[in-house]
Every structure is written in C-alpha cells, then in structure tokens.
Short mmCIF file of C-alpha atoms in Angstrom, two decimals:
data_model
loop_
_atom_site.label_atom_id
_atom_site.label_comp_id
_atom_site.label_asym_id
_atom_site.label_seq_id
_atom_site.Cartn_x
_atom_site.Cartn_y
_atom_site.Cartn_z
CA UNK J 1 -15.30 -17.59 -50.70
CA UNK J 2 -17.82 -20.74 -50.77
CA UNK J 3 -20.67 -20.61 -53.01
CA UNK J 4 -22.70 -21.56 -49.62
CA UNK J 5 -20.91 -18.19 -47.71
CA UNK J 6 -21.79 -16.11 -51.13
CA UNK J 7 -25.67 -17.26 -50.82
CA UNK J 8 -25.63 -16.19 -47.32
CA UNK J 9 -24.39 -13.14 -47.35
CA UNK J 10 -27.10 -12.60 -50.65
CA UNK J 11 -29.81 -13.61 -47.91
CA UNK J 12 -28.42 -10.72 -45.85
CA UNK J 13 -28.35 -8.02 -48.69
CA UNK J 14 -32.10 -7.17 -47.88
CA UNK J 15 -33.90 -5.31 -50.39
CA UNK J 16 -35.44 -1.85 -49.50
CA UNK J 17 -38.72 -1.41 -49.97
CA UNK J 18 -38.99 1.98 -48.50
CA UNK J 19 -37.15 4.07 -46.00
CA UNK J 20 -37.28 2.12 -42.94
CA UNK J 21 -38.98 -1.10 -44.51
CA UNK J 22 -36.95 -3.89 -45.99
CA UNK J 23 -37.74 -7.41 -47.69
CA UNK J 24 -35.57 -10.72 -46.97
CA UNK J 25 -35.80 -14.30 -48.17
CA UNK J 26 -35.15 -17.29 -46.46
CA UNK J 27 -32.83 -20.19 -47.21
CA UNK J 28 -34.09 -23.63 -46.75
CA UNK J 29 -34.89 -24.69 -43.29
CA UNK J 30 -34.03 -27.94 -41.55
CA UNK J 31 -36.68 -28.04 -40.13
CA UNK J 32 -40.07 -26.50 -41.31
CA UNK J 33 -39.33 -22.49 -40.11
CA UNK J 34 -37.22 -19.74 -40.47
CA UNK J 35 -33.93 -20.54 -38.71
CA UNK J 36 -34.13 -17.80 -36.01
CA UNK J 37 -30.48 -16.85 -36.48
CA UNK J 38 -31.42 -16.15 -39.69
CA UNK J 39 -34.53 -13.24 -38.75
CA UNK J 40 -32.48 -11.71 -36.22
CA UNK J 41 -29.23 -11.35 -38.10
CA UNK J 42 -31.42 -9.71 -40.92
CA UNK J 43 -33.78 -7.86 -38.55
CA UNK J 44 -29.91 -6.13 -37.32
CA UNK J 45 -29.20 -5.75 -41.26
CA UNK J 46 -32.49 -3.65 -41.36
CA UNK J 47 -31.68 -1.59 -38.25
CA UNK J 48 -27.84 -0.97 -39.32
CA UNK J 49 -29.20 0.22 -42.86
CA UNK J 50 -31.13 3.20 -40.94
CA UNK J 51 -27.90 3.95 -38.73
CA UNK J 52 -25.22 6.56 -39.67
CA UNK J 53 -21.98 4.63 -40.59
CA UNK J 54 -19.74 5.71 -37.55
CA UNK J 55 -21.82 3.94 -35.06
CA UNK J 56 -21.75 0.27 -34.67
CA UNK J 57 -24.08 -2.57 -32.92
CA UNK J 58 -23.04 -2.85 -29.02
CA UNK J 59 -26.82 -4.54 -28.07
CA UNK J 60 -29.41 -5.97 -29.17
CA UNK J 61 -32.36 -7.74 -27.30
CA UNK J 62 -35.05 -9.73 -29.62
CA UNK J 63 -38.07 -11.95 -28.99
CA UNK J 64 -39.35 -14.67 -31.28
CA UNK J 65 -43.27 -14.87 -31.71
CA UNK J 66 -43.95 -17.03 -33.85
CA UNK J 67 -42.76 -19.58 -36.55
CA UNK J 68 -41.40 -18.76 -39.93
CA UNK J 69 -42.49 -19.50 -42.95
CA UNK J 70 -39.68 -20.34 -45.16
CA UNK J 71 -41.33 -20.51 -48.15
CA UNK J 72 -42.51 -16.59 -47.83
CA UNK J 73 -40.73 -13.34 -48.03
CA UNK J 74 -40.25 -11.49 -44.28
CA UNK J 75 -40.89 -7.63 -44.34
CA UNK J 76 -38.82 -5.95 -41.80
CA UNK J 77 -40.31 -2.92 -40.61
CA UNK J 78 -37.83 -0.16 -38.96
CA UNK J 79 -38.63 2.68 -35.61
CA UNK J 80 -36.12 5.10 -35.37
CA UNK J 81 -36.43 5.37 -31.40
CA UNK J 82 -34.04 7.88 -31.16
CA UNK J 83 -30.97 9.37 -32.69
CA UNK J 84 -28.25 10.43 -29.55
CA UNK J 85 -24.80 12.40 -29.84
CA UNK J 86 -23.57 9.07 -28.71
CA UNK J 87 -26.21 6.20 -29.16
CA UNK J 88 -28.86 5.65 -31.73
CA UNK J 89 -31.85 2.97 -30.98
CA UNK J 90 -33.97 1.14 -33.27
CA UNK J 91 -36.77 -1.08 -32.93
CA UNK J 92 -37.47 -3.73 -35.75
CA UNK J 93 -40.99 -5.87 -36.41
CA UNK J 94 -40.31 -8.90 -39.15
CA UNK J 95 -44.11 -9.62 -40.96
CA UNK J 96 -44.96 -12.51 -42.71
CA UNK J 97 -48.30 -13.45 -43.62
CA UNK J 98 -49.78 -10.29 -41.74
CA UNK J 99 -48.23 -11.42 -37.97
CA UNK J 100 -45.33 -10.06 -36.29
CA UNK J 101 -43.20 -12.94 -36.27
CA UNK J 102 -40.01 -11.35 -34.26
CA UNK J 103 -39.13 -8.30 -32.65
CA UNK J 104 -35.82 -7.02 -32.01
CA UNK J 105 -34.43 -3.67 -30.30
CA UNK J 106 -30.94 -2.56 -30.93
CA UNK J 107 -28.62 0.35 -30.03
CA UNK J 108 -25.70 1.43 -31.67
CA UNK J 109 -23.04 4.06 -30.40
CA UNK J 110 -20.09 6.15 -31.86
CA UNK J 111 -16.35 4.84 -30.72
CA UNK J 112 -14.99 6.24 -27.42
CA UNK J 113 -12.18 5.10 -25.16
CA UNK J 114 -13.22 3.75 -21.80
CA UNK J 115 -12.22 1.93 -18.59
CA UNK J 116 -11.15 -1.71 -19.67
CA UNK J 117 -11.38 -4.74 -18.23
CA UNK J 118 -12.48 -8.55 -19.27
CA UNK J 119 -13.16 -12.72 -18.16
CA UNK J 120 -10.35 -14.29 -19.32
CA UNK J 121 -10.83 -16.44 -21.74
CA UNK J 122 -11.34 -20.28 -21.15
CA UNK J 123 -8.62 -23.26 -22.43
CA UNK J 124 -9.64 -24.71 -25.28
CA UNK J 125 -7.93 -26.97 -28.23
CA UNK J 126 -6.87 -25.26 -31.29
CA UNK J 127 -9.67 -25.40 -33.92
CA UNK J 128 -7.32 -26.79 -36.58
CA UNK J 129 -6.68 -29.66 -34.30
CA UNK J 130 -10.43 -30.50 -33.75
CA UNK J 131 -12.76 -32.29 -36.97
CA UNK J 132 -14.73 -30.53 -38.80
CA UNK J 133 -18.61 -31.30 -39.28
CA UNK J 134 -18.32 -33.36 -42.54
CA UNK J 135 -15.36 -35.20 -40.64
CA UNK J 136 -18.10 -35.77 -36.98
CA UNK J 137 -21.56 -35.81 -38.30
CA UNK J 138 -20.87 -39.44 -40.12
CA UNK J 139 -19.74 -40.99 -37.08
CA UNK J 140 -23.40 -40.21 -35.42
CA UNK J 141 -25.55 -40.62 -37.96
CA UNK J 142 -26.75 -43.92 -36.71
CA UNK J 143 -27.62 -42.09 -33.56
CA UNK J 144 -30.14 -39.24 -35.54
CA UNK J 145 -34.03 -39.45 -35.68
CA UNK J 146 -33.91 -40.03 -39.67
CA UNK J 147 -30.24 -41.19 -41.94
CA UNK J 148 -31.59 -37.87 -44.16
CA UNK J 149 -30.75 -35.68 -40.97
CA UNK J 150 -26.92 -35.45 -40.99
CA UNK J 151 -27.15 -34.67 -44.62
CA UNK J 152 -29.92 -31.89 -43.94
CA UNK J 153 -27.32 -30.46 -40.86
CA UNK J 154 -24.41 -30.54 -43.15
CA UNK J 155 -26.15 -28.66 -46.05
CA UNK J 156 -28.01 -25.58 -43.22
CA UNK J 157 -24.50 -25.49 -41.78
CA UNK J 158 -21.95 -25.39 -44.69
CA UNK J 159 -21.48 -21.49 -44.67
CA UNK J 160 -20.03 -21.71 -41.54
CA UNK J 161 -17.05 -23.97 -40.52
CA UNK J 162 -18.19 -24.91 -36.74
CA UNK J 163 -16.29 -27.09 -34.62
CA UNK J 164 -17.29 -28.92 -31.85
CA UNK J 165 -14.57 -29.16 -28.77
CA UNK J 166 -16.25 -32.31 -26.99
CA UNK J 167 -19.23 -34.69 -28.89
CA UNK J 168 -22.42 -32.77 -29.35
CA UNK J 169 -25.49 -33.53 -27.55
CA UNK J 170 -26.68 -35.44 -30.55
CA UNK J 171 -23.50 -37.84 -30.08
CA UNK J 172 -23.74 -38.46 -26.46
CA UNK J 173 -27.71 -38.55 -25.68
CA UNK J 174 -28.55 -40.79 -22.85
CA UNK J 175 -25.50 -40.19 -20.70
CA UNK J 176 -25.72 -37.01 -18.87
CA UNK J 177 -22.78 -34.33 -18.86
CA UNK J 178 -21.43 -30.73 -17.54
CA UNK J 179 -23.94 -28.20 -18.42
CA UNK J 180 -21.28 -26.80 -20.86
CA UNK J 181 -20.32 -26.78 -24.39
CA UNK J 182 -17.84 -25.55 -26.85
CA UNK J 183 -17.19 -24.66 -30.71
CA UNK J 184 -15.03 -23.04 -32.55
CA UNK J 185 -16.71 -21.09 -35.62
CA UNK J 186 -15.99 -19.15 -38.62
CA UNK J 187 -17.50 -18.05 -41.73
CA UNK J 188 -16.63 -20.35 -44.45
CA UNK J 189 -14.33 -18.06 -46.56
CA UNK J 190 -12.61 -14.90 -46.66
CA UNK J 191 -14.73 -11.77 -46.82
CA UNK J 192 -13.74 -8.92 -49.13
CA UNK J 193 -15.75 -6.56 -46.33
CA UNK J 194 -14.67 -5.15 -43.32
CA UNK J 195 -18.16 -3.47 -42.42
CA UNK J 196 -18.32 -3.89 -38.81
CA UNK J 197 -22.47 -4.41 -39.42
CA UNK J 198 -21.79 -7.66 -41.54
CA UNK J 199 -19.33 -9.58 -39.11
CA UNK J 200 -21.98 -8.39 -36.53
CA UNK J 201 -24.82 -9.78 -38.65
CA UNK J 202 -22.80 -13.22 -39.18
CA UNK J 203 -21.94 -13.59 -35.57
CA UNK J 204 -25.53 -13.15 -34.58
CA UNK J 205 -26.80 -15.60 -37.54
CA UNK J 206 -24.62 -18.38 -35.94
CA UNK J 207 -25.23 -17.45 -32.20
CA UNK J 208 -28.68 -18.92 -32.75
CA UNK J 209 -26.82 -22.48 -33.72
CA UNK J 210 -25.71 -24.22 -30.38
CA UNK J 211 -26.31 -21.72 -27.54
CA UNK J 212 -29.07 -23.98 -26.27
CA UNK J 213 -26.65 -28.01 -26.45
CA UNK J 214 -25.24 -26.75 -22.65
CA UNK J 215 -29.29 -27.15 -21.46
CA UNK J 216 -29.32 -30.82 -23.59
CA UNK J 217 -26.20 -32.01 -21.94
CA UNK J 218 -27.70 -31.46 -18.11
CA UNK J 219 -30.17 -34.14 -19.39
CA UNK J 220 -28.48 -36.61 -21.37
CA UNK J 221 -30.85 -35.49 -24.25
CA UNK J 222 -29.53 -35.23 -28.04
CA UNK J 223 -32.13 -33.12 -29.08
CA UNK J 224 -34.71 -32.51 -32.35
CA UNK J 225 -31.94 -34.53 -34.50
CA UNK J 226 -32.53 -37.41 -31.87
CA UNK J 227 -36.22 -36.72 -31.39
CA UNK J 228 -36.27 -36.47 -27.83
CA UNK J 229 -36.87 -33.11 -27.24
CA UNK J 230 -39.05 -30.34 -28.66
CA UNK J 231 -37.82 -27.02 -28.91
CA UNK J 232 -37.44 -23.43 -30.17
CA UNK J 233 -35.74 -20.43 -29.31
CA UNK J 234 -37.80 -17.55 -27.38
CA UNK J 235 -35.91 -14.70 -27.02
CA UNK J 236 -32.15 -13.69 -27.55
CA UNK J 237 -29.87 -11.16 -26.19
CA UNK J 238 -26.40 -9.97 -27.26
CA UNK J 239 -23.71 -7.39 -26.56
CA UNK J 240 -20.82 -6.61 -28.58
CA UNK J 241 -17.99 -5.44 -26.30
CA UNK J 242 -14.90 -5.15 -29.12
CA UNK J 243 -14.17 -5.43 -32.74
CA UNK J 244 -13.73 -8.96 -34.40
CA UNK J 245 -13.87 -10.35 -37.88
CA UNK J 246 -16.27 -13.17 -38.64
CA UNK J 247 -14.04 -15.05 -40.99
CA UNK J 248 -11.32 -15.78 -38.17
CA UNK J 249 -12.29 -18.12 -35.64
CA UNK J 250 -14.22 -17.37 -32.32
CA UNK J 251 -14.38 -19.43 -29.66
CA UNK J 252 -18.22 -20.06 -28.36
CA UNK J 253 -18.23 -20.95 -24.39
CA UNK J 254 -21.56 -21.76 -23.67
CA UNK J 255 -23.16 -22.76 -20.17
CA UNK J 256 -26.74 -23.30 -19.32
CA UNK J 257 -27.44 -22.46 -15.02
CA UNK J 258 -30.85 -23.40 -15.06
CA UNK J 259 -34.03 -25.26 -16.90
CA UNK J 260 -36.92 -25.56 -15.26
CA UNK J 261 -41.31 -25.10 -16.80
CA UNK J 262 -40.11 -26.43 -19.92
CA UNK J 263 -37.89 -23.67 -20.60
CA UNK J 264 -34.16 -23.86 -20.59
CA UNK J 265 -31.64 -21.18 -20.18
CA UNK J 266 -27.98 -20.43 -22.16
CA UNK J 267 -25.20 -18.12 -21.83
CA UNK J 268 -22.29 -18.04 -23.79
CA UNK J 269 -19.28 -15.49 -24.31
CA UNK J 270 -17.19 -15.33 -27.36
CA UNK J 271 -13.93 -14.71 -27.81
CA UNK J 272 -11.10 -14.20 -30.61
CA UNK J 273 -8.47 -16.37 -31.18
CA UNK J 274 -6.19 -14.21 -29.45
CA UNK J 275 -8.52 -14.13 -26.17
CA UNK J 276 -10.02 -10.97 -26.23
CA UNK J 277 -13.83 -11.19 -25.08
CA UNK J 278 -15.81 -10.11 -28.65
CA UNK J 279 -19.29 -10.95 -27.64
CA UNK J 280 -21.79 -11.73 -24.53
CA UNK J 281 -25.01 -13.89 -25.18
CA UNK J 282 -27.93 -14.50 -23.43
CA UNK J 283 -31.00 -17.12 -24.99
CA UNK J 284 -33.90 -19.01 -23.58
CA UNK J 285 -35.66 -21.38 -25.49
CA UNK J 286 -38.10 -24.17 -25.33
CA UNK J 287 -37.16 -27.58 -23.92
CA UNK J 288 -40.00 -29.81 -23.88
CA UNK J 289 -39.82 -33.44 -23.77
CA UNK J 290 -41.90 -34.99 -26.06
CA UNK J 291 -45.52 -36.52 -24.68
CA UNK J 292 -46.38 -40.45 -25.31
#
C-alpha cells in the first residue's frame, strides 16, 4: 500500500465523538475547500458506523451547501431514520464553523436474490495500455492556469491511480468534443480489508473527481486548471447495484445530456473489469464561465 492510500484511508477512520456524531479531518485541498468527494465519502463512513454489519450501502443522495474549510475539523452528525427488516436509512449533516456544510441521505439493505438484468458495458482500452497521470499531466502543463497546478493535481490525486481513455478537458480546451469521457481508476495499493463500507467509501471519494469533464468537453472548455470556467459540485447521487473491490480497476463512463443556467449535468455508470455494472451516478454542478 502507498503511503498516499494509507493517509487516505486514516482521513476515513473518523473519530467518534458520541453515538451518532463523528469528527473528520481534511487533507489538503487543491483548491481552497474541502474536496467534496472527500465529505461525502466520510459523511457514508459516519452513516455505515451506525448500520448493523449485514447491510450494505445500495443509495445515497447528498447536497453540498456550502464550501469547506480545509483547515478545520468537520463534525458529522448522524439520524437514524429508520431501522427496516430489510432496509435501514440514515440522514447525515457535516458542521464546520457552526453551518451545515453537506447533507447526505443513505439507505442500506440486507442481501437478497432478485430479478437480474444490466447495460452492457461500453468498449474501452485496457487500463494497463493507457498512461498514467505522472506519465499525461507533463505533456499539458503548458496548457494549465499556473506551472504549480499539475504538481498540485498529481499530489490530491496520488492515492488513486486514474486513467484517462481520451485527453482530458484540460488537454484539449478550445476544440469542442462528444459530451463523453472515460477513466479507468483504482485505489493506489492493495487493501488488507474487504469491508464492503470502505470500497463503497473509496468509490464515492473518487466519483466526485471527473463526473463533471463530459459537461467541459460540449464546450471546448478545460476547466478551473485552465481558468476558464468556475465551478463546484451541487448535489450527488449514487446507487450501488453489486459487489466490487476498490483496489481493482473500474471503468468510469461518464456522459453529460444537458447544461443550461449555469448549471451542468453528469451521469456516469461504473463497471468492473470483467463488465459487470458496480455503480450508477448522478451529479450536477456549477459551470459558470468566468465574467470580464
């Protein structure tokens, strides 16, 4: 395991304060906030914590309300909604500062067989075959806001090993594309656990990553690396159809069908290497071009 994988999985290892109320750090930030796959992924770690261990994450639906401070702990604050024979709900509040900064509702339900049936999964390279981010980012440096940022990208990213299948928005801003991007990710190292809850967590921490490139793409825009758009997640949305591990890669198939008021919309499915659909996401975010 990577020293970077070990300090991330030491920012999900919340500390309880009391039953249902937890305390997390933050990492540092690219850019001045909490990274919001950061809040959710430990606003889930607080809700799992409060959840019998035969029932696992299958949804979870979160709003962002305001920026994070990253210099400040976050107090996560758990409701026990309800407790099922089949599904248990929980409803999460991260503080800092005295404001609500996120809130996130998520259910979580026993194992039971069921009618099957799945998208098959798209064609995509093999993620050995495609360079990694220490390998890309160099080549586009020249093409960021400031040098400092591919360094800053790197260092925020190197828990995860994320692979882009085309150039990123960053790469290609000014020249319009498909509304539709693709990466391959996995956690930087082997994990020792097989809790369901922490691949969940980790898939949910990167989820917040890229979902939104597919909206930059429409527009020929690289985005805040580039400095020609403004923007910030709003609210996020997952569902967690089957069982995968987060150190084995995933394949992220991301689309965006509409922007419009200065908001921009992405959905995404993820898959396993072996094509079986793991995860659906739904985000919309903030897209603002920047005002002379």
């Amino acid at each position: 395991m990577t020293q970077a994988l070990d300090d991330l999985l030491d920012l999900l290892d919340l500390e309880r304060v009391e039953e249902n109320i937890f305390r997390g750090r933050s990492r540092s930030a690219i850019v001045p906030r909490v990274f919001g796959g950061q809040v959710a992924a430990q606003a889930l770690v607080a809700a799992g914590r409060t959840v019998p261990a035969d029932r696992t994450a299958h949804s979870l639906h979160s709003y962002f309300l305001r920026m994070g401070d990253p210099g400040a702990p976050i107090v996560y604050t758990v409701d026990r909604i309800r407790d099922g024979r089949s599904f248990t709900t929980r409803r999460v509040v991260a503080v800092q500062h005295g404001q609500p900064i996120f809130h996130l509702s998520a259910s979580f339900q026993t194992y039971e067989e069921g009618l099957e049936h799945q998208a098959e999964m798209p064609p995509a390279p093999d993620p050995e075959t495609l360079p990694t981010a220490e390998e890309a980012l160099p080549r586009y440096a020249h093409r960021l806001a400031h040098p400092s940022i591919a360094e800053r990208l790197l260092k925020a990213r190197e828990a995860v090993d994320l692979r882009y299948v085309a150039q990123p928005p960053y790469a290609t801003a000014g020249e319009p594309r498909e509304p539709r991007s693709q990466v391959w990710f996995r956690a930087n190292g082997k994990l020792a656990s097989d809790d369901p809850l922490l691949h969940i967590c980790l898939a949910t921490y990167v989820s917040d990553m890229t979902l939104l490139d597919s909206v930059l793409l429409a527009h020929g825009r690289g985005g805040w690396a580039v400095g020609d758009v403004v923007g910030a997640s709003l609210d996020h949305a997952m569902w967690f159809h089957r069982p995968f591990r987060a150190d084995e890669w995933l394949l992220y198939d991301q689309e965006s069908p509409s922007s419009s008021g200065g908001r921009g919309l992405g959905q995404a499915r993820i898959y396993t290497r072996d094509g079986r659909l793991a995860i659906s996401v739904i985000q919309e975010g903030v897209v603002r071009v920047p005002r002379a």
